[in-house]
Coordinates of C-alpha atoms in Angstrom, one line a residue:
M24 CA 16.8 -28.9 -19.1
Q25 CA 13.3 -27.8 -18.4
S26 CA 11.4 -26.7 -21.6
T27 CA 10.4 -23.2 -22.3
I28 CA 7.0 -22.2 -21.4
L29 CA 6.8 -18.5 -22.2
E30 CA 8.7 -16.4 -24.8
I31 CA 8.4 -12.8 -24.8
K32 CA 9.8 -11.0 -28.2
N33 CA 9.9 -7.4 -28.9
L34 CA 7.0 -6.2 -26.4
S35 CA 6.5 -2.6 -26.8
K36 CA 3.6 -0.6 -25.1
S37 CA 3.4 3.2 -24.8
Y38 CA 1.2 5.7 -23.3
G39 CA 1.3 9.0 -25.6
E40 CA 5.3 9.6 -25.5
I41 CA 5.8 7.4 -22.5
M42 CA 7.0 3.7 -23.3
A43 CA 5.9 1.6 -20.9
L44 CA 7.4 -1.3 -22.4
A45 CA 10.4 -0.9 -25.1
N46 CA 10.9 -4.3 -27.3
F47 CA 10.9 -6.5 -24.3
S48 CA 12.0 -9.9 -24.4
L49 CA 12.1 -12.3 -22.1
T50 CA 11.9 -16.4 -21.8
L51 CA 10.7 -18.7 -18.9
R52 CA 11.0 -22.5 -18.3
K53 CA 8.6 -24.8 -16.8
G54 CA 9.0 -24.6 -12.9
E55 CA 11.3 -21.8 -13.0
V56 CA 10.5 -19.0 -10.6
L57 CA 11.5 -15.4 -12.2
G58 CA 11.6 -12.4 -9.7
L59 CA 11.2 -9.3 -11.7
L60 CA 12.6 -6.3 -9.7
G61 CA 12.4 -2.7 -10.6
P62 CA 11.1 0.7 -9.3
N63 CA 7.8 2.2 -10.0
G64 CA 7.2 2.8 -13.5
A65 CA 9.6 0.3 -14.8
G66 CA 7.1 -1.5 -16.8
K67 CA 6.3 -4.6 -14.5
T68 CA 2.5 -3.9 -14.1
P69 CA 1.8 -3.5 -17.8
L70 CA 3.9 -6.7 -18.6
I71 CA 1.5 -8.4 -16.2
S72 CA -1.5 -6.9 -17.5
I73 CA -0.7 -7.7 -21.0
L74 CA -0.2 -11.1 -20.0
S75 CA -3.3 -11.5 -18.4
G76 CA -5.4 -10.0 -21.3
T77 CA -6.2 -6.9 -19.2
L78 CA -4.1 -4.1 -21.4
L79 CA -4.3 -4.1 -25.2
G80 CA -2.7 -1.9 -27.7
F81 CA 0.8 -3.5 -27.9
T82 CA 3.0 -4.7 -30.3
G83 CA 5.3 -7.8 -30.2
T84 CA 4.6 -11.6 -29.7
V85 CA 3.7 -13.5 -26.6
V86 CA 4.3 -17.5 -27.4
F87 CA 3.0 -19.8 -24.4
K88 CA 3.4 -23.6 -24.7
G89 CA 4.3 -23.2 -28.6
Q90 CA 1.3 -21.0 -29.6
D91 CA 0.5 -17.5 -29.7
L92 CA -0.8 -16.7 -26.5
F93 CA -3.9 -14.6 -27.8
S94 CA -4.9 -16.8 -30.6
D95 CA -6.9 -19.5 -28.4
R96 CA -8.8 -18.4 -25.2
R97 CA -8.1 -21.6 -23.9
L98 CA -4.7 -20.8 -23.3
K99 CA -5.6 -18.2 -20.8
N100 CA -7.2 -21.1 -18.6
L101 CA -3.6 -22.3 -18.0
I102 CA -2.4 -18.8 -16.6
G103 CA -3.1 -18.1 -12.6
I104 CA -3.4 -14.1 -12.0
V105 CA -2.5 -12.8 -8.6
P106 CA -3.0 -8.6 -9.2
Q107 CA -1.8 -6.1 -6.8
E108 CA -5.6 -5.3 -6.0
M109 CA -7.6 -7.8 -4.0
A110 CA -9.6 -9.8 -6.6
F111 CA -12.4 -11.3 -4.5
Y112 CA -15.9 -10.6 -2.9
E113 CA -15.4 -9.5 0.6
D114 CA -19.3 -10.5 1.3
L115 CA -18.0 -13.9 0.4
N116 CA -16.1 -16.3 2.9
A117 CA -12.9 -18.0 1.7
M118 CA -14.2 -21.2 0.7
E119 CA -17.3 -19.3 -1.2
N120 CA -14.5 -17.6 -3.1
L121 CA -12.6 -20.4 -4.1
M122 CA -15.8 -22.1 -5.2
F123 CA -16.9 -19.1 -7.5
W124 CA -13.8 -18.2 -8.8
G125 CA -12.9 -21.9 -9.5
G126 CA -16.2 -22.5 -11.0
L127 CA -15.3 -20.3 -13.9
Y128 CA -13.3 -22.7 -15.2
D129 CA -15.5 -25.4 -15.4
I130 CA -13.8 -27.5 -12.5
P131 CA -16.3 -30.5 -11.6
E132 CA -17.8 -29.4 -8.1
K133 CA -16.4 -32.5 -6.0
E134 CA -13.0 -32.0 -7.7
L135 CA -13.2 -28.1 -7.0
K136 CA -14.3 -28.6 -3.6
K137 CA -11.3 -31.0 -2.8
R138 CA -8.8 -28.5 -4.3
A139 CA -10.2 -25.5 -2.7
L140 CA -9.7 -27.3 0.6
E141 CA -6.3 -28.4 -0.5
L142 CA -5.4 -24.7 -0.9
L143 CA -6.9 -23.3 2.2
A144 CA -4.6 -25.4 4.0
V145 CA -1.5 -24.5 1.9
V146 CA -2.4 -20.9 2.4
E147 CA -2.9 -21.7 6.3
L148 CA -6.5 -20.4 6.0
G149 CA -8.0 -23.9 6.6
G150 CA -9.6 -22.8 10.1
R151 CA -11.0 -19.5 8.6
S152 CA -12.8 -20.8 5.9
K153 CA -16.1 -19.9 6.8
E154 CA -15.4 -16.6 8.3
P155 CA -16.2 -13.1 6.6
I156 CA -13.3 -11.9 4.8
R157 CA -13.9 -8.5 6.0
K158 CA -12.6 -9.9 9.3
F159 CA -9.3 -11.1 7.5
S160 CA -6.1 -9.2 8.0
G161 CA -4.1 -8.0 5.1
G162 CA -1.7 -10.9 5.1
M163 CA -4.8 -13.5 5.1
K164 CA -6.2 -11.3 2.2
R165 CA -3.3 -11.7 0.4
R166 CA -2.9 -15.4 0.9
L167 CA -6.5 -15.8 -0.4
N168 CA -5.6 -13.8 -3.3
I169 CA -2.8 -16.4 -4.2
A170 CA -5.1 -19.3 -3.4
I171 CA -7.6 -17.8 -6.0
G172 CA -5.0 -17.5 -8.6
L173 CA -4.0 -21.2 -8.2
I174 CA -7.4 -22.8 -7.8
H175 CA -7.3 -24.1 -11.5
Q176 CA -3.8 -25.5 -11.4
P177 CA -2.3 -23.2 -13.7
E178 CA 1.0 -23.7 -15.5
L179 CA 2.1 -20.2 -15.2
L180 CA 1.2 -18.2 -12.3
L181 CA 1.6 -14.3 -12.6
L182 CA 2.3 -12.2 -9.1
D183 CA 2.1 -8.6 -9.0
E184 CA 3.6 -7.2 -6.0
P185 CA 1.8 -9.8 -3.9
T186 CA 3.4 -8.8 -0.5
V187 CA 2.5 -5.1 -0.6
G188 CA 1.3 -3.6 2.8
I189 CA 1.8 -6.9 5.0
D190 CA 3.5 -7.7 7.9
V191 CA 7.0 -9.6 8.0
Q192 CA 5.4 -12.9 9.2
A193 CA 2.9 -12.7 6.3
K194 CA 5.3 -11.8 4.0
V195 CA 7.5 -14.9 4.7
N196 CA 4.3 -17.1 4.4
I197 CA 3.7 -15.9 0.9
L198 CA 7.1 -16.3 -0.2
D199 CA 7.1 -19.7 1.0
I200 CA 4.2 -20.4 -1.1
I201 CA 5.7 -18.8 -4.0
R202 CA 8.9 -21.0 -3.8
N203 CA 6.9 -23.9 -3.2
V204 CA 4.7 -23.4 -6.2
G205 CA 7.7 -23.4 -8.4
Q206 CA 9.0 -26.6 -7.1
Q207 CA 5.5 -28.4 -8.0
G208 CA 6.5 -27.5 -11.7
T209 CA 4.6 -24.2 -12.3
A210 CA 6.3 -21.5 -13.9
V211 CA 6.2 -18.1 -12.2
I212 CA 6.8 -14.4 -12.7
F213 CA 6.8 -12.5 -9.5
T214 CA 7.2 -8.8 -9.4
T215 CA 8.5 -6.7 -6.6
H216 CA 10.7 -3.6 -5.6
Q217 CA 12.6 -5.7 -2.8
L218 CA 15.7 -7.4 -3.6
S219 CA 15.6 -9.5 -0.5
E220 CA 12.3 -11.2 -1.5
V221 CA 13.7 -12.4 -4.5
E222 CA 16.8 -13.5 -2.8
Q223 CA 14.9 -15.7 -0.6
T224 CA 12.5 -16.9 -3.5
C225 CA 13.6 -17.0 -7.2
S226 CA 15.7 -19.6 -9.4
R227 CA 16.2 -16.5 -11.9
I228 CA 16.4 -12.6 -11.3
A229 CA 15.3 -10.0 -13.7
I230 CA 16.1 -6.3 -13.0
M231 CA 13.9 -3.8 -15.5
D232 CA 13.6 -0.1 -15.9
K233 CA 12.0 2.1 -18.4
G234 CA 10.5 -0.7 -20.3
V235 CA 13.7 -3.1 -20.8
I236 CA 15.5 -5.7 -18.9
L237 CA 18.7 -4.3 -17.6
A238 CA 20.3 -7.4 -16.4
Q239 CA 19.2 -11.1 -15.4
G240 CA 20.6 -14.4 -14.6
T241 CA 20.9 -16.6 -11.3
L242 CA 21.3 -15.2 -8.0
D243 CA 24.9 -16.2 -8.2

């Protein structure tokens, strides 16, 4: 059995009287792709924001690789983030973006360039690596967003609705990428509204609403 890489216990976050997360608990194993389903306001984005370190003022614990996630900043370097909003510089091309963001993780330049080229091939942008991103379609931008989240070879990848606003073919490509990332051993949390997406992609599904998990298990 694969080892537990992430354990969330009693995570709570409120905005005034509104509870975004209410004693939320979850475990995730290495290589597991967890589809987190829920409507708008279910608490999916606050959860991703807390795990990525961009939302404070919560209670509860998050244990990652056996340590308190917030006790050692180096642990954050083992997490990849793919937010809903595009997280790159449109004035740079795809290769320049990967080199810039990868450079923040102190990856040696030779290794970083090799990794960037490999990722561009994986997300089917190898032939467009030097084009201005402003010329990219929505699906191409989404795929680049994922490549940036993977550039430092994270052990946990967080994707917050990565298929929003793109066509069917681009969506299929992104779901293939997510599934392959899990098969290579990276743990994944993937939030979405679409049951069909998690059916195609995930090894485990959790359904949440009003800050709590209502049901979880395998697709069967």
